[in-house]
Each structure stands twice: as structure tokens, then as C-alpha cells.
Amino acid sequence: MNVRPALLLLASTALAAPVLAQTAAVEEDIIVTALRTDQRAVDVPASVTVLTAETIAQARLFTADDFVQLTPGVTIVTGTAEAGDTQINIRGLNGARDAEPSVALVVDGILKTNTAQLNQRQGTLRQIEILKGPQGALYGRNAAAGAIVIQTARPSEQLSGAVRASYAEQNTIEADGYLAGPLGDRVGFVLSGYYRSTDGFWTNRFLDSKVVDDQELWSLDGRLVWEIGDNTELDIKSRYADLSGASINFNASFHLPNFAAVNPDFYEDVNKHPFGYYSNIRPTNTQETFEVSAKLEHQFETAKMTAWALYARVDQALTADGTSADFARYIAPALGAPTNPTNLAVSNKCFQTTAQLTGFPQNSPTFIGNTPIPFIFDPVNGSTFGAYSPTTCDGTQLQTREQEDFSAEVRFSGTFGAVDWSAGAYYLNLTREVGISLGGDLGFGVSPELYNPPGSNNPTSQLFHDRFKTSVYAAFGSANWSPTEAFDIGLALRYDIEDRSVDNLVPLVSDPITGGPINPGQAFGPIRSQSQVFEQLQPKITLRYAISQDINVYGNWGVGFKSGGFNNQGSAAIVDQNFVQFIGAEVLINDQYNKETSSAFEAGFKGNLFDGRVTFDVAGFYTEVTDMQFFEFFVGSFGLLRVVSNIDKVNLWGGELNVTAQILEGWTVFGSANITDSEIKENSSRPSTVGNKSPYTADYTWNLGTQLSLPVTDTLTVFGRADWRRTGPTWFHTVQNQETPTLFSGLLPGSALGLPAFVGNARYDVAQRDAFDVVNLRAGLEFGNLSVAVFADNVFDEKYINEAIPAIEFGGSFISPGARRMIGVEAGFKF
């Protein structure tokens, strides 16, 4: 264990803030909405992390990537492929890429519907609640693992506002601000803006430019609140966000132990990989978001009606270098494949760039030999390109995702005697169009079109293109009975019906590289449309008993649900032909994946001690998951493939502890910890993985820190914060300490090397992410309405990986680095 963070915290206990139920004054009651009603945090029968306005400001919290790191038992992977690529894991339940998220995002009472919005800025934040365990019965769709409930700034009675700007290493500029005030006697507004740009940490050594993780984004949020009458309020919001930058921040790492005799780097620990970027394609990523919503609240004599509607559209696209050079897709003529003008043009370009770049340095064990022929066919003069090489031999990729949706909800709530009740209905109409296009690299970059015919500058050689449609209908209700002040029992129910369909949009044309269909799923003709209805009842039961006014014991049980869906059509055929039939791989992929359900228990006790100066929460949990949705990535001579599979049975269990203490007025310390254990009980997709751990689940997380806000004079305040987060070892795949066949296992026996198949097997015991520590610091001064501060994120420059995506039959992982140290200064003004 690294002791530097511990020494730092001991030396700077005056520099941080509480995490669990963080607030400026611990003894004050924090009001939360975890059960859809206003309650003291101590009375909520569940484990809830609450981040108040002061914590949000002091910790510089902008997006989910920031505040998830302050929450025990919650981890996040975001932005590794593109900006909207976010998976949040809560107590072992993870959101799979290309499926629905497992965490609901609710902003000012409105449920967002797009995964890409999980890590976007949501206006001027005032309070964040992170709820763990199934929340669908209370908060709606895709809340199987939990919910993030956000409140943003409301209009003020007088004109007010704030601005803050910072500058940090890597030419990183960040600014945010808001303006709020009245527009009349009963109408007020809030206007919020955010801007960020950075050159990023990494340089593309071939292009000699910082185009690996550079990014620029800005967003504008507007809110209008109109009190139409004494009992009626209309809340209208709109937001626009625009992002541009890089994508696919990955390196390839091999896990082939039998190849290590030639070069030890063929069997590489993902934690020890020295990152380098050499792509000849400048990766790009664009994301445009627009949404508008209206919420109407009206208080009747005996009930309150809340109705809202939301329209949202998010368009995303990325371009990047390809992954397939070592499987000879774009050098096929040299191996005797069918030829045509496009095929020859791509192959000749590959030969030319290989000749030009022979000996150009790359990440070991990859190298550029005298010819572009992979080493297994030409061991003397051949090349080992890996993925994202500086040559044209690996082709190009374009990925698009466009989603447009409309949703609405109406809810009635009230009190009848000792019972608080609610009932309502929800509707969603969603259209999502997803495309993945691989093309030949002729040195002209990547076309923005999904299909480009032979003879064009970027001829398409593989295409997935599907339109997904979803209609959701749901009814829900809840009742919470409090027969005494010391005892509550609650029941919530929600019934969801998701009607989903998919239409394939790939034209019936041939792949100019291989001569086969441009989508292998078309081998027997057009891919037919599919549809399926997924239904689920989601109950939730809560119990609370007050031992005293400030100490409660609680328990809850609920059912989580995520709809099933469809992979890009043709996926099953590709996996079967290239892996099951060719190398006898133990893997089963379907074009349709099943719904995911879970049954989750939680029990604990929480409270306040010493007149509210100490708060605590201790909880244990147990969850059984059926058909857990999991992301799989395949690479081969066919190109690349992204799919969702199901893990039949997974059990999760563990415990959490949270403690916050006010040492002196203005000085608070905190600590929290989570331990999560898990076991795959059944997995028909990969049967040999039974007994392994749930993927993307850290064995443990813990946080330590402290915050100080000390008035020196009437106009001068010293403030500071420190956070230490440790994240335990993490597997990112169901395949863990196992050996599996790869495409090399099939290619080696018939190659010039003539080696037995087992030599090409991979072993994935080196693909687990090690535990790592991140320490963030911030300190500064407030002069009345002015403030200045210095900050350091990852102050000890911990080298860790953000994610490893094993491509099992490829024989390695695609890994991305975590954020490195960032030191900067900031200034702010409020009025």
C-alpha cells in the first residue's frame, strides 16, 4: 500500500470535507428525497450518499465522474472510447456498453433517458443524492443498480450569480457560472453555462501532435419557473451541449504466454503497460445534445399532481484508426484472396506505407518489418502491427449513435391519515440509430458516411447499421405507513412494458476486400427485422424503526429490471463463423439479448451522535442477478464487433461503513468503505467462467478526507479540502484466471511457423487492474465575494489504468490510462 496519501492526510487534516451526508454543519438535518418525499437523511430506510452545495463547490464537482469517486461501493468508467461511453457500477451491478444503463439519472424530478447524459454537466448543481440498490419502483426506468438524483439552482428573489474559472496543466481551461433572478412577481429564471478545453495528457508520436485525449466542450442550461397561482407552478428547462475532441484512447496489450519466449511483452500485465500512441489517423469525437422539458405541479385540496414531459436528442460520432492489420484483412491479395481494383488499391497502399515505415518505433512487441505480411505468415520479414498502427494496413473505423426520444409522466401524491401515497403512469418513445463502419485506409482520412462504395477514398469493407425503436409503458404506485413516529413500512410497485424492435439498414452489397457480404449476417440474404416485448413487475419494500430520535435501524428489498434488446444484426453469425467453428471457442452470442433482473436485500443502522456532531451508516447487502447484461468485444480478420451477452446467474454481497465527524466548527473529517464480493453461478455464454467474479466490480473502495472553512477576519476565510480514494482490484471480463484459444491458435498450424494450436492460446490472469490510490487537494482564500484557490488532482501522479477491455479470442486487451496529475489555479466571484 502506498503510504504517501496517509502521510499527506495526517499532515493536512485541515484540508477536506465530508462525503456521506456532506454539509457545512453536520448537526443540521439534511433533507433528501430518496423515497420521493422530503425526509431527514437519518430517517431514510436505505444507504444514501448526499453531496450538498458546499461540498459540490469545495470539491469541484461537475459531472458523475467527479462525484461518483466520492461514493463508497460506486465506480465509473467513462470517456475511454468516446464522450458518451459511461458505465457506472454500484455494488457489482454494471451498465453494459451498447445496452441500457443500470443507473437512473433524475434531474429536478425528470428522468433522463440517454446513457450519454450520465456524465454530462447538468446545470448549476445544488444537491446530489446517490441511491444504491433497485430504485425502479420509485424512480423509474433503468434504475436496477441505483439512482442519481440531482437538484439544480432555482431562481432567486433578487438578482444573483457566480462565475469561476481555472487554468491547469496541459493547457486545460475550465469555466462555469450562473445568473438567477426574478422576471416578475411570480416568474424567475436561471441561466447556467460551462466551458472546458484541454490538450490532454498524451501525444501521438507518429503525427507529433496532442490528438489522443484532447477535448473542447461547452453547454448552456436555461430554467424558467412560473408560479401561475398559489397552488400551481410551471418549471421549463432547456439545455444545449456541444463537444468535440478525440476518441478510442486505447493501446493493445497481448496475453499470449507461449509467445513470450520470443518477446516477454507478448505476455503483458495490463498494469505495467507503457502507453504510446502511433496511429496514422487523427481520432475524432463529436457529440451534440439538445433537450427541453416542462414540469407542472398543482396542489389540489387532498392531493398534489406532478406532470412532466421531456424531448431529447443526442447525436454522436467517432472516427479512428482500425484494429485488424495482423489478421490481414487489408493485405488480403498477398495471401491469395480475391482481388479487385479496390482490394488492390488498399493492399498496395499498405505495402507502400510499410516500406516507408520499416523500423518505425511502436509499442513492444509490435513492429513493422520489411513486408506487411503478419509474422505468422512471414516470420523472417513480416510485421506485427497490433491495433492502431502508423501504417494504412489496419483500415479505419467510423461509429455513429443518434438517439431521439420523448417521455412523459404524471404522478399524484398525498397523505391519507398515517399513509403517504402516490400513483402515476409513464410513457417513452425512443428511436436510436447505430452504425459501425470499417473502411480501407487510402491515406485520405475517414469518410463521415457509413457506406462508401468501391473506388471511393475510404471504401467500406464491413458495416453494421441498425435502427432500434422502443415504446415504454409503465404504471406505478407507492404507500408508506407510519403507525407511530418510530416505525415506517413502505411498499412501492412499478410495472414496465417495453416494446422493442430493430430494422437492419445495411445494403445488400459485397465487401470489396474479401468478396463476401459486407455484413456476414447477410450470408443467406437480407437480415430480417425483429421485435420483442419485455415486461417486469418491480416491487420494493422498506422498513424503518427508530431506536431513538436520531438512531434508526432499517431494511429494504427490491427487484431491479433492465430491458433486453438487440445487438447489431449479424453479430451471432460473425462469432459463430470466426470463433466457434474456426477455433472451437467456448462462446455463445445471440442477436437478441435477454432482460436483466435482480433481487436485492439491504439492512443496516444509521444515526447521529454527540448532538449531531457525528453521523454514521452501517449497511450489509445481498443481490441475486439473473441474465446480467455484459459487453463483449471481438476483433479478427472480419474487423471488429461490439455485442451484449447475458451472464445467467451472479450473486453479489458485501458491506459498507460511513462516518462523518465535526471536530471543531468549520472542520470536518470523514471516512467510508465498501467491500463487495461476487460469484458467477451460471454462464451459458462462457461456461468455464462459473466461479469467477462479477466484471467491472472493485473488490473494495474506501475514502478518507477532511474539510476546513476557517474565518480569519470578517471578510477573510481560509478553506481547503483533501480526498483520498482507494479502489481495489478489478476484473473487466468474465474470463479471468483462465486459458482460452485465440485466432492465433487457428492460424499457427497452417502458417509458415507450423506450430501446434495451443501455442496461440491466451491466459488472462494478467488482465486484472491492480488497486490504486488517487489523492486530490484544494486550498484557497475567500475575500468577501472573491475567492482564489490552487488545486491538484491525482497529486502523486498515480499510474493506473482506467479500463481493460479483454478481446478474448484476439489474445489480449484494449486498455486506456487513468487521468494523470493535474495542477492548476482558479478564481471565482459571486454576488
Short mmCIF file of C-alpha atoms in Angstrom, two decimals, residues 252-270 272-274 326-327 362-368 374-376 378-379 382-387 740 742 744 748 753 755 759-767 807-808 810-813:
data_model
loop_
_atom_site.label_atom_id
_atom_site.label_comp_id
_atom_site.label_asym_id
_atom_site.label_seq_id
_atom_site.Cartn_x
_atom_site.Cartn_y
_atom_site.Cartn_z
CA ALA A 252 -3.47 -3.06 -27.28
CA SER A 253 -1.84 -5.45 -24.80
CA PHE A 254 -1.15 -9.09 -25.63
CA HIS A 255 -1.68 -12.03 -23.23
CA LEU A 256 -0.02 -14.89 -25.14
CA PRO A 257 2.29 -16.71 -22.70
CA ASN A 258 3.74 -19.08 -25.28
CA PHE A 259 4.79 -16.18 -27.48
CA ALA A 260 6.70 -14.67 -24.55
CA ALA A 261 9.72 -16.86 -25.33
CA VAL A 262 10.24 -14.69 -28.41
CA ASN A 263 9.40 -11.41 -26.64
CA PRO A 264 8.24 -11.18 -22.99
CA ASP A 265 5.93 -8.31 -23.96
CA PHE A 266 3.63 -10.79 -25.69
CA TYR A 267 2.50 -11.76 -22.18
CA GLU A 268 1.98 -8.36 -20.56
CA ASP A 269 0.47 -7.27 -17.25
CA VAL A 270 -2.01 -4.54 -18.17
CA LYS A 272 2.67 -2.27 -16.38
CA HIS A 273 1.99 -1.26 -19.95
CA PRO A 274 3.93 1.84 -21.14
CA ASP A 326 -2.39 -8.51 -38.01
CA PHE A 327 -5.27 -10.57 -39.39
CA GLN A 362 5.94 1.12 -31.80
CA ASN A 363 4.75 -0.33 -28.52
CA SER A 364 6.56 -3.62 -27.97
CA PRO A 365 6.01 -6.38 -29.07
CA THR A 366 4.63 -4.81 -32.25
CA PHE A 367 7.00 -3.91 -35.08
CA ILE A 368 6.99 -3.01 -38.76
CA PRO A 374 1.86 -10.76 -40.40
CA PHE A 375 4.69 -12.64 -38.72
CA ILE A 376 2.74 -15.89 -38.59
CA ASP A 378 6.26 -14.42 -42.90
CA PRO A 379 8.30 -14.89 -39.70
CA GLY A 382 6.79 -9.92 -41.70
CA SER A 383 5.28 -7.39 -39.32
CA THR A 384 3.34 -7.42 -36.08
CA PHE A 385 1.14 -4.37 -36.29
CA GLY A 386 -1.22 -4.74 -33.37
CA ALA A 387 -4.03 -2.20 -33.30
CA THR A 740 -8.51 -19.80 -23.91
CA THR A 742 -7.45 -17.42 -29.89
CA PHE A 744 -3.65 -17.40 -33.42
CA LEU A 748 -0.46 -21.12 -36.42
CA LEU A 753 5.69 -21.49 -38.48
CA LEU A 755 3.31 -24.64 -34.60
CA VAL A 759 0.93 -22.13 -28.71
CA GLY A 760 -1.58 -19.44 -29.73
CA ASN A 761 -3.67 -19.73 -26.55
CA ALA A 762 -4.09 -16.72 -24.29
CA ARG A 763 -4.09 -16.54 -20.48
CA TYR A 764 -5.90 -13.65 -18.82
CA ASP A 765 -4.52 -13.70 -15.29
CA VAL A 766 -2.59 -10.53 -16.22
CA ALA A 767 -5.72 -8.59 -17.24
CA ALA A 807 -10.97 -9.32 -26.51
CA ILE A 808 -10.73 -12.96 -25.53
CA PHE A 810 -7.94 -11.82 -30.06
CA GLY A 811 -5.50 -12.80 -27.33
CA GLY A 812 -5.23 -9.52 -25.49
CA SER A 813 -6.89 -6.44 -24.03
#
